[in-house]
Tab-separated table of C-alpha atoms in Angstrom:
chain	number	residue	atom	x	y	z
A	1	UNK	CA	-10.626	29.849	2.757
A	2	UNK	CA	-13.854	28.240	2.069
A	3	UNK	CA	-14.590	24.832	0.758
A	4	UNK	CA	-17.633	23.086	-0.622
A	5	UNK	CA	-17.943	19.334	0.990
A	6	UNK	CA	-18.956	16.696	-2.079
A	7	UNK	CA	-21.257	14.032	-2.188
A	8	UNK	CA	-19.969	10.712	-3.066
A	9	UNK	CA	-21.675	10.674	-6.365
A	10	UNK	CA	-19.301	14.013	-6.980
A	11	UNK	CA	-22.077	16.812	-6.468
A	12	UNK	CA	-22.107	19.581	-4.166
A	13	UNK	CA	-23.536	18.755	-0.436
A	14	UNK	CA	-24.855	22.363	-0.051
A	15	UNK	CA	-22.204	22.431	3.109
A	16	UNK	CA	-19.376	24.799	3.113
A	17	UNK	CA	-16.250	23.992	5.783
A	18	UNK	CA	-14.168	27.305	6.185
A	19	UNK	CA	-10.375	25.893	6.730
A	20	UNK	CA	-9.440	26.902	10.002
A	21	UNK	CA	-6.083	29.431	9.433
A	22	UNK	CA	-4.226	28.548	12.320
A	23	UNK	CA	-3.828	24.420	10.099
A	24	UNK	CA	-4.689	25.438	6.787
A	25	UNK	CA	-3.013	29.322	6.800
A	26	UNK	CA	0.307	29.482	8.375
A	27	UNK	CA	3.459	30.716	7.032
A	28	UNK	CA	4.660	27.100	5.890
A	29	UNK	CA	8.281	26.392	7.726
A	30	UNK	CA	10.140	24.275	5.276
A	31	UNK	CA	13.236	23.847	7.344
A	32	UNK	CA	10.333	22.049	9.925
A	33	UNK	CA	8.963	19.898	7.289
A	34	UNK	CA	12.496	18.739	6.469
A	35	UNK	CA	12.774	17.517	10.196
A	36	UNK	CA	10.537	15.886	10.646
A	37	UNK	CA	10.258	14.107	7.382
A	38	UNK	CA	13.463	12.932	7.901
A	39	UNK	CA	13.095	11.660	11.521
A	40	UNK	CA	9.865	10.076	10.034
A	41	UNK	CA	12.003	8.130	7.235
A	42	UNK	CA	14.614	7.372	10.155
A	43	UNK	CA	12.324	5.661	12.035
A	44	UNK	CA	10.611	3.650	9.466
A	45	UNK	CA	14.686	2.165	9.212
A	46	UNK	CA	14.559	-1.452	11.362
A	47	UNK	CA	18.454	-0.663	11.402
A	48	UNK	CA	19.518	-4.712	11.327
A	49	UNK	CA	22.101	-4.630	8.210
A	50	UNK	CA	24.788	-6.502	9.248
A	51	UNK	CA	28.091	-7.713	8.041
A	52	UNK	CA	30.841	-10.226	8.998
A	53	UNK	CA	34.005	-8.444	9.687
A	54	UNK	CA	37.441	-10.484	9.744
A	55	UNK	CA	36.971	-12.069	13.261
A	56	UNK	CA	33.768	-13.689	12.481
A	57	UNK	CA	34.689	-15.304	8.863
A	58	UNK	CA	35.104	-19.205	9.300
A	59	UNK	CA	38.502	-19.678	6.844
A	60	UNK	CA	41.585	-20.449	7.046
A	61	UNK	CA	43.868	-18.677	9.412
A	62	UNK	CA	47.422	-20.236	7.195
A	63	UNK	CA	49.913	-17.187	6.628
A	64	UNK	CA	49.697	-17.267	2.742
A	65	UNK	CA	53.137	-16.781	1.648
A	66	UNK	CA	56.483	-16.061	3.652
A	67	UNK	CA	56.846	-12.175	5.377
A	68	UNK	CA	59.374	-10.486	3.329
A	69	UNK	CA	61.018	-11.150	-0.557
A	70	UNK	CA	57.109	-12.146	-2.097
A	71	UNK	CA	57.373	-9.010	-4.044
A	72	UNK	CA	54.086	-7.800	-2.919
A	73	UNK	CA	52.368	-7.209	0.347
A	74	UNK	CA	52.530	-9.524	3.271
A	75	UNK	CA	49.386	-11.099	4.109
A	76	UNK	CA	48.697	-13.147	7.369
A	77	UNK	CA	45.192	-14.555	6.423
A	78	UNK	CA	42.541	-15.310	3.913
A	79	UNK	CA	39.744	-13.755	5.960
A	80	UNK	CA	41.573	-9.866	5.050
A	81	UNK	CA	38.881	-7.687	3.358
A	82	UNK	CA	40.559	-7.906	0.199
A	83	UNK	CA	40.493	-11.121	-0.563
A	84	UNK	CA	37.026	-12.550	-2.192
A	85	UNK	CA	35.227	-14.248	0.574
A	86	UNK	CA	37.078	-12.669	3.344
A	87	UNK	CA	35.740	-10.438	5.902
A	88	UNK	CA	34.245	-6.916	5.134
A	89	UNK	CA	36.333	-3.638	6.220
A	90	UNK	CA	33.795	-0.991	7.680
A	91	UNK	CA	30.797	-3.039	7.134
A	92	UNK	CA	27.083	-1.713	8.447
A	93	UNK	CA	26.581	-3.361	11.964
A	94	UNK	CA	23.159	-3.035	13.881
A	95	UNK	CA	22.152	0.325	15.263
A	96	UNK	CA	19.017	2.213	16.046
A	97	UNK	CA	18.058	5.410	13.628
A	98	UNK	CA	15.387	6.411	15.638
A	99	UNK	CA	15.397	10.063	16.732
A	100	UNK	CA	12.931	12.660	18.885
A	101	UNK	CA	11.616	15.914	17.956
A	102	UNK	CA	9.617	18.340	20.012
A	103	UNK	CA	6.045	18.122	19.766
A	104	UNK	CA	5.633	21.715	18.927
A	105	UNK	CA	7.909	21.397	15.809
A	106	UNK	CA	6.081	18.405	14.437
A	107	UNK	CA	3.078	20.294	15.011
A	108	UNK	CA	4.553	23.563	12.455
A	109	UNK	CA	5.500	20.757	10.205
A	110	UNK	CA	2.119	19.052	10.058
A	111	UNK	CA	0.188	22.327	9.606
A	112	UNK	CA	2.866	23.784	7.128
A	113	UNK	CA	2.900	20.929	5.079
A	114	UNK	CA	-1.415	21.301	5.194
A	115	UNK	CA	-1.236	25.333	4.285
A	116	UNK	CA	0.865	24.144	1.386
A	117	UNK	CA	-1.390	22.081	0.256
A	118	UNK	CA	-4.563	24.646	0.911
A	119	UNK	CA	-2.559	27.096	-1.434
A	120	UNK	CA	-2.222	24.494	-4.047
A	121	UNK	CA	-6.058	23.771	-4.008
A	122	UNK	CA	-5.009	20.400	-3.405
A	123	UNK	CA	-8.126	19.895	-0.632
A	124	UNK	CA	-10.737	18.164	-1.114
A	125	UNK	CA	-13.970	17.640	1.698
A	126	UNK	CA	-16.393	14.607	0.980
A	127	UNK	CA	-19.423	14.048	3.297
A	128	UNK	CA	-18.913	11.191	5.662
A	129	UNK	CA	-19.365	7.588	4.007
A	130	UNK	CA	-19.178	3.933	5.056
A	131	UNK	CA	-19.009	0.989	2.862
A	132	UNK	CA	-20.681	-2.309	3.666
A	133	UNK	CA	-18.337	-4.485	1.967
A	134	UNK	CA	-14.451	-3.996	0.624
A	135	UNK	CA	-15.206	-2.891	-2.775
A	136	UNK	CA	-12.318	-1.630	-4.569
A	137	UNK	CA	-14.129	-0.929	-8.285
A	138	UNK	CA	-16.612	0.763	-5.693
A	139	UNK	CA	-13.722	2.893	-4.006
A	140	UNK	CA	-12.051	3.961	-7.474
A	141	UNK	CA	-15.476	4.895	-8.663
A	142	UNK	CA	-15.987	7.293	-5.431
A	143	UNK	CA	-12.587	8.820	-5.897
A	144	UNK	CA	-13.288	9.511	-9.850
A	145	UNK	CA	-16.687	10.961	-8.651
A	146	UNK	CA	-14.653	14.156	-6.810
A	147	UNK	CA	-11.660	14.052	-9.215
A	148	UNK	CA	-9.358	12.878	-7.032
A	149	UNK	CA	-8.311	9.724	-8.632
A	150	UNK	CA	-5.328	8.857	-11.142
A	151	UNK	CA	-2.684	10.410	-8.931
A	152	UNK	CA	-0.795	9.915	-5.216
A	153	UNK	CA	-4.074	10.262	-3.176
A	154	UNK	CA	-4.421	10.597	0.441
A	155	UNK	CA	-7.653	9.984	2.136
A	156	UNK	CA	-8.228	10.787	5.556
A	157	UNK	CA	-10.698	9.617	7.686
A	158	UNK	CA	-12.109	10.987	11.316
A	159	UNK	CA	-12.064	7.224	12.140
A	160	UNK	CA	-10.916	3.488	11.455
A	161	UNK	CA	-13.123	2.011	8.514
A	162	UNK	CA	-12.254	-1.429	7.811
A	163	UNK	CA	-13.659	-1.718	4.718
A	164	UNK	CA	-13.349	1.677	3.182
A	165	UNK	CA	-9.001	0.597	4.314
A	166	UNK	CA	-9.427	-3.054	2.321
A	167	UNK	CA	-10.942	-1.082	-0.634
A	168	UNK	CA	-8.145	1.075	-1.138
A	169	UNK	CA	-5.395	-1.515	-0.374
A	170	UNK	CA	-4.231	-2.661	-3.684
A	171	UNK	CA	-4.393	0.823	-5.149
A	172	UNK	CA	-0.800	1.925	-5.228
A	173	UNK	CA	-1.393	5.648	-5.665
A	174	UNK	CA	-4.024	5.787	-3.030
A	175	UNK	CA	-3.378	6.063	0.943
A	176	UNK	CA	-6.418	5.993	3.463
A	177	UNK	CA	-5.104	6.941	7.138
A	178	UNK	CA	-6.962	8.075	10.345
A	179	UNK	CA	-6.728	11.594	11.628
A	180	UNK	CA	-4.243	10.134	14.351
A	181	UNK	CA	-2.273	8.750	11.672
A	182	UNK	CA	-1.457	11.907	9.442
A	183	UNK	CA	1.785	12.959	9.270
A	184	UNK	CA	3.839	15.100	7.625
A	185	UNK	CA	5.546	12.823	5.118
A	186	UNK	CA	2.140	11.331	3.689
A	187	UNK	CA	0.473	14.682	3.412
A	188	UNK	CA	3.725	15.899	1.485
A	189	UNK	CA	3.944	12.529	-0.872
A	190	UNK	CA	0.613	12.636	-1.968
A	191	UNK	CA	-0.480	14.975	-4.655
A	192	UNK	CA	-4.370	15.079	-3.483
A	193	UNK	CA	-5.823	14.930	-0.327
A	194	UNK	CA	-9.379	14.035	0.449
A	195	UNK	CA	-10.576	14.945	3.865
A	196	UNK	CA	-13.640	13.541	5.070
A	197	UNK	CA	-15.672	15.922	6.768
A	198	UNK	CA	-15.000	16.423	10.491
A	199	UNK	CA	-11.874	16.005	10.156
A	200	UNK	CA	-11.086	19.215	10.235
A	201	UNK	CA	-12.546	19.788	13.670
A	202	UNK	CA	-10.863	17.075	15.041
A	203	UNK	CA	-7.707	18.832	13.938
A	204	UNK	CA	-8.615	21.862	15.067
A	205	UNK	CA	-9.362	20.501	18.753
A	206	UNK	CA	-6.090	18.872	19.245
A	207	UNK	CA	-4.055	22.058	18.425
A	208	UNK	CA	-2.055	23.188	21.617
């Protein structure tokens, strides 16, 4: 497949990037991109809910009412579960939700997830641009330039840019990432992706 790269100012470069098929072309795995989303979610969990059980309430310990003849059930303590302010039964205690998947699976995932979103025409490639000050009015007007504005938006970038980052960060819909950073959940929840160019290659370089 064959792209044209943009201009900021939303005309045509004159440059064409070919996608490379072994990222943009593969026979998307979806049970892959459902692993390793979910491993990505698990690990964004900090896993410290917590909840007092019966042995760590501070109440009273005084047997409420006498063992047998009460007419109901016998109860040895106001820290039982069932009473308000007593102790929770099965409550969430602090564990890790972190979990490992093989490299070359999260590598189908990433590239499935990307040939998904080639076959949408969901790609767009903008020349290479650096901002000299965190402008957001400046960033949205960039993004309407190539269309790619109004909806989730992931930018990605061959490198950190601190500015072109502050510039998007109070746009809710937009994400800018590094190439090191993409993953397979953001390129899935966004409905646009803007690559900038060079990207690409760096992609293709790292594939194993």
């Amino acid at each position: 497949m064959e792209l044209s790269v943009y201009k900021i100012d939303g005309s045509e470069s004159g440059k064409k990037v070919v996608l490379d098929e072994r990222i943009f072309g593969v026979e998307p795995n979806d049970h892959a991109i459902y692993l390793d989303v979910k491993q990505y979610l698990a690990n964004q969990r900090q896993g410290t809910s917590k909840s007092k059980d019966r042995s760590e309430i501070a109440h009273s310990t005084k047997k409420q009412g006498r063992q047998k003849g009460g007419g109901g059930a016998r109860h040895g303590s106001l820290k039982a579960g069932i009473y308000v302010g007593g102790g929770r039964i099965f409550g969430p205690k602090p564990r890790c939700y972190r979990s490992k998947l093989n490299k070359k699976l999260k590598q189908l995932a990433r590239f499935s997830a990307l040939s998904y979103k080639a076959q949408e025409s969901a790609i767009t490639f903008v020349e290479p641009f650096a901002m000299d000050a965190p402008k957001t009015k400046e960033f949205i007007q960039i993004l309407n330039n190539i269309k790619a504005y109004g909806r989730k938006t992931l930018v990605v970038l061959p490198e950190n840019s601190a500015n072109i980052y502050l510039s998007s960060r109070n746009l809710p819909e937009v994400k800018v990432i590094t190439v090191d950073e993409i993953n397979t959940y953001a390129i899935m929840n966004s409905n646009k992706m803007v690559l900038v160019d060079g990207v690409q290659e760096i992609l293709a370089s790292r594939i194993k």
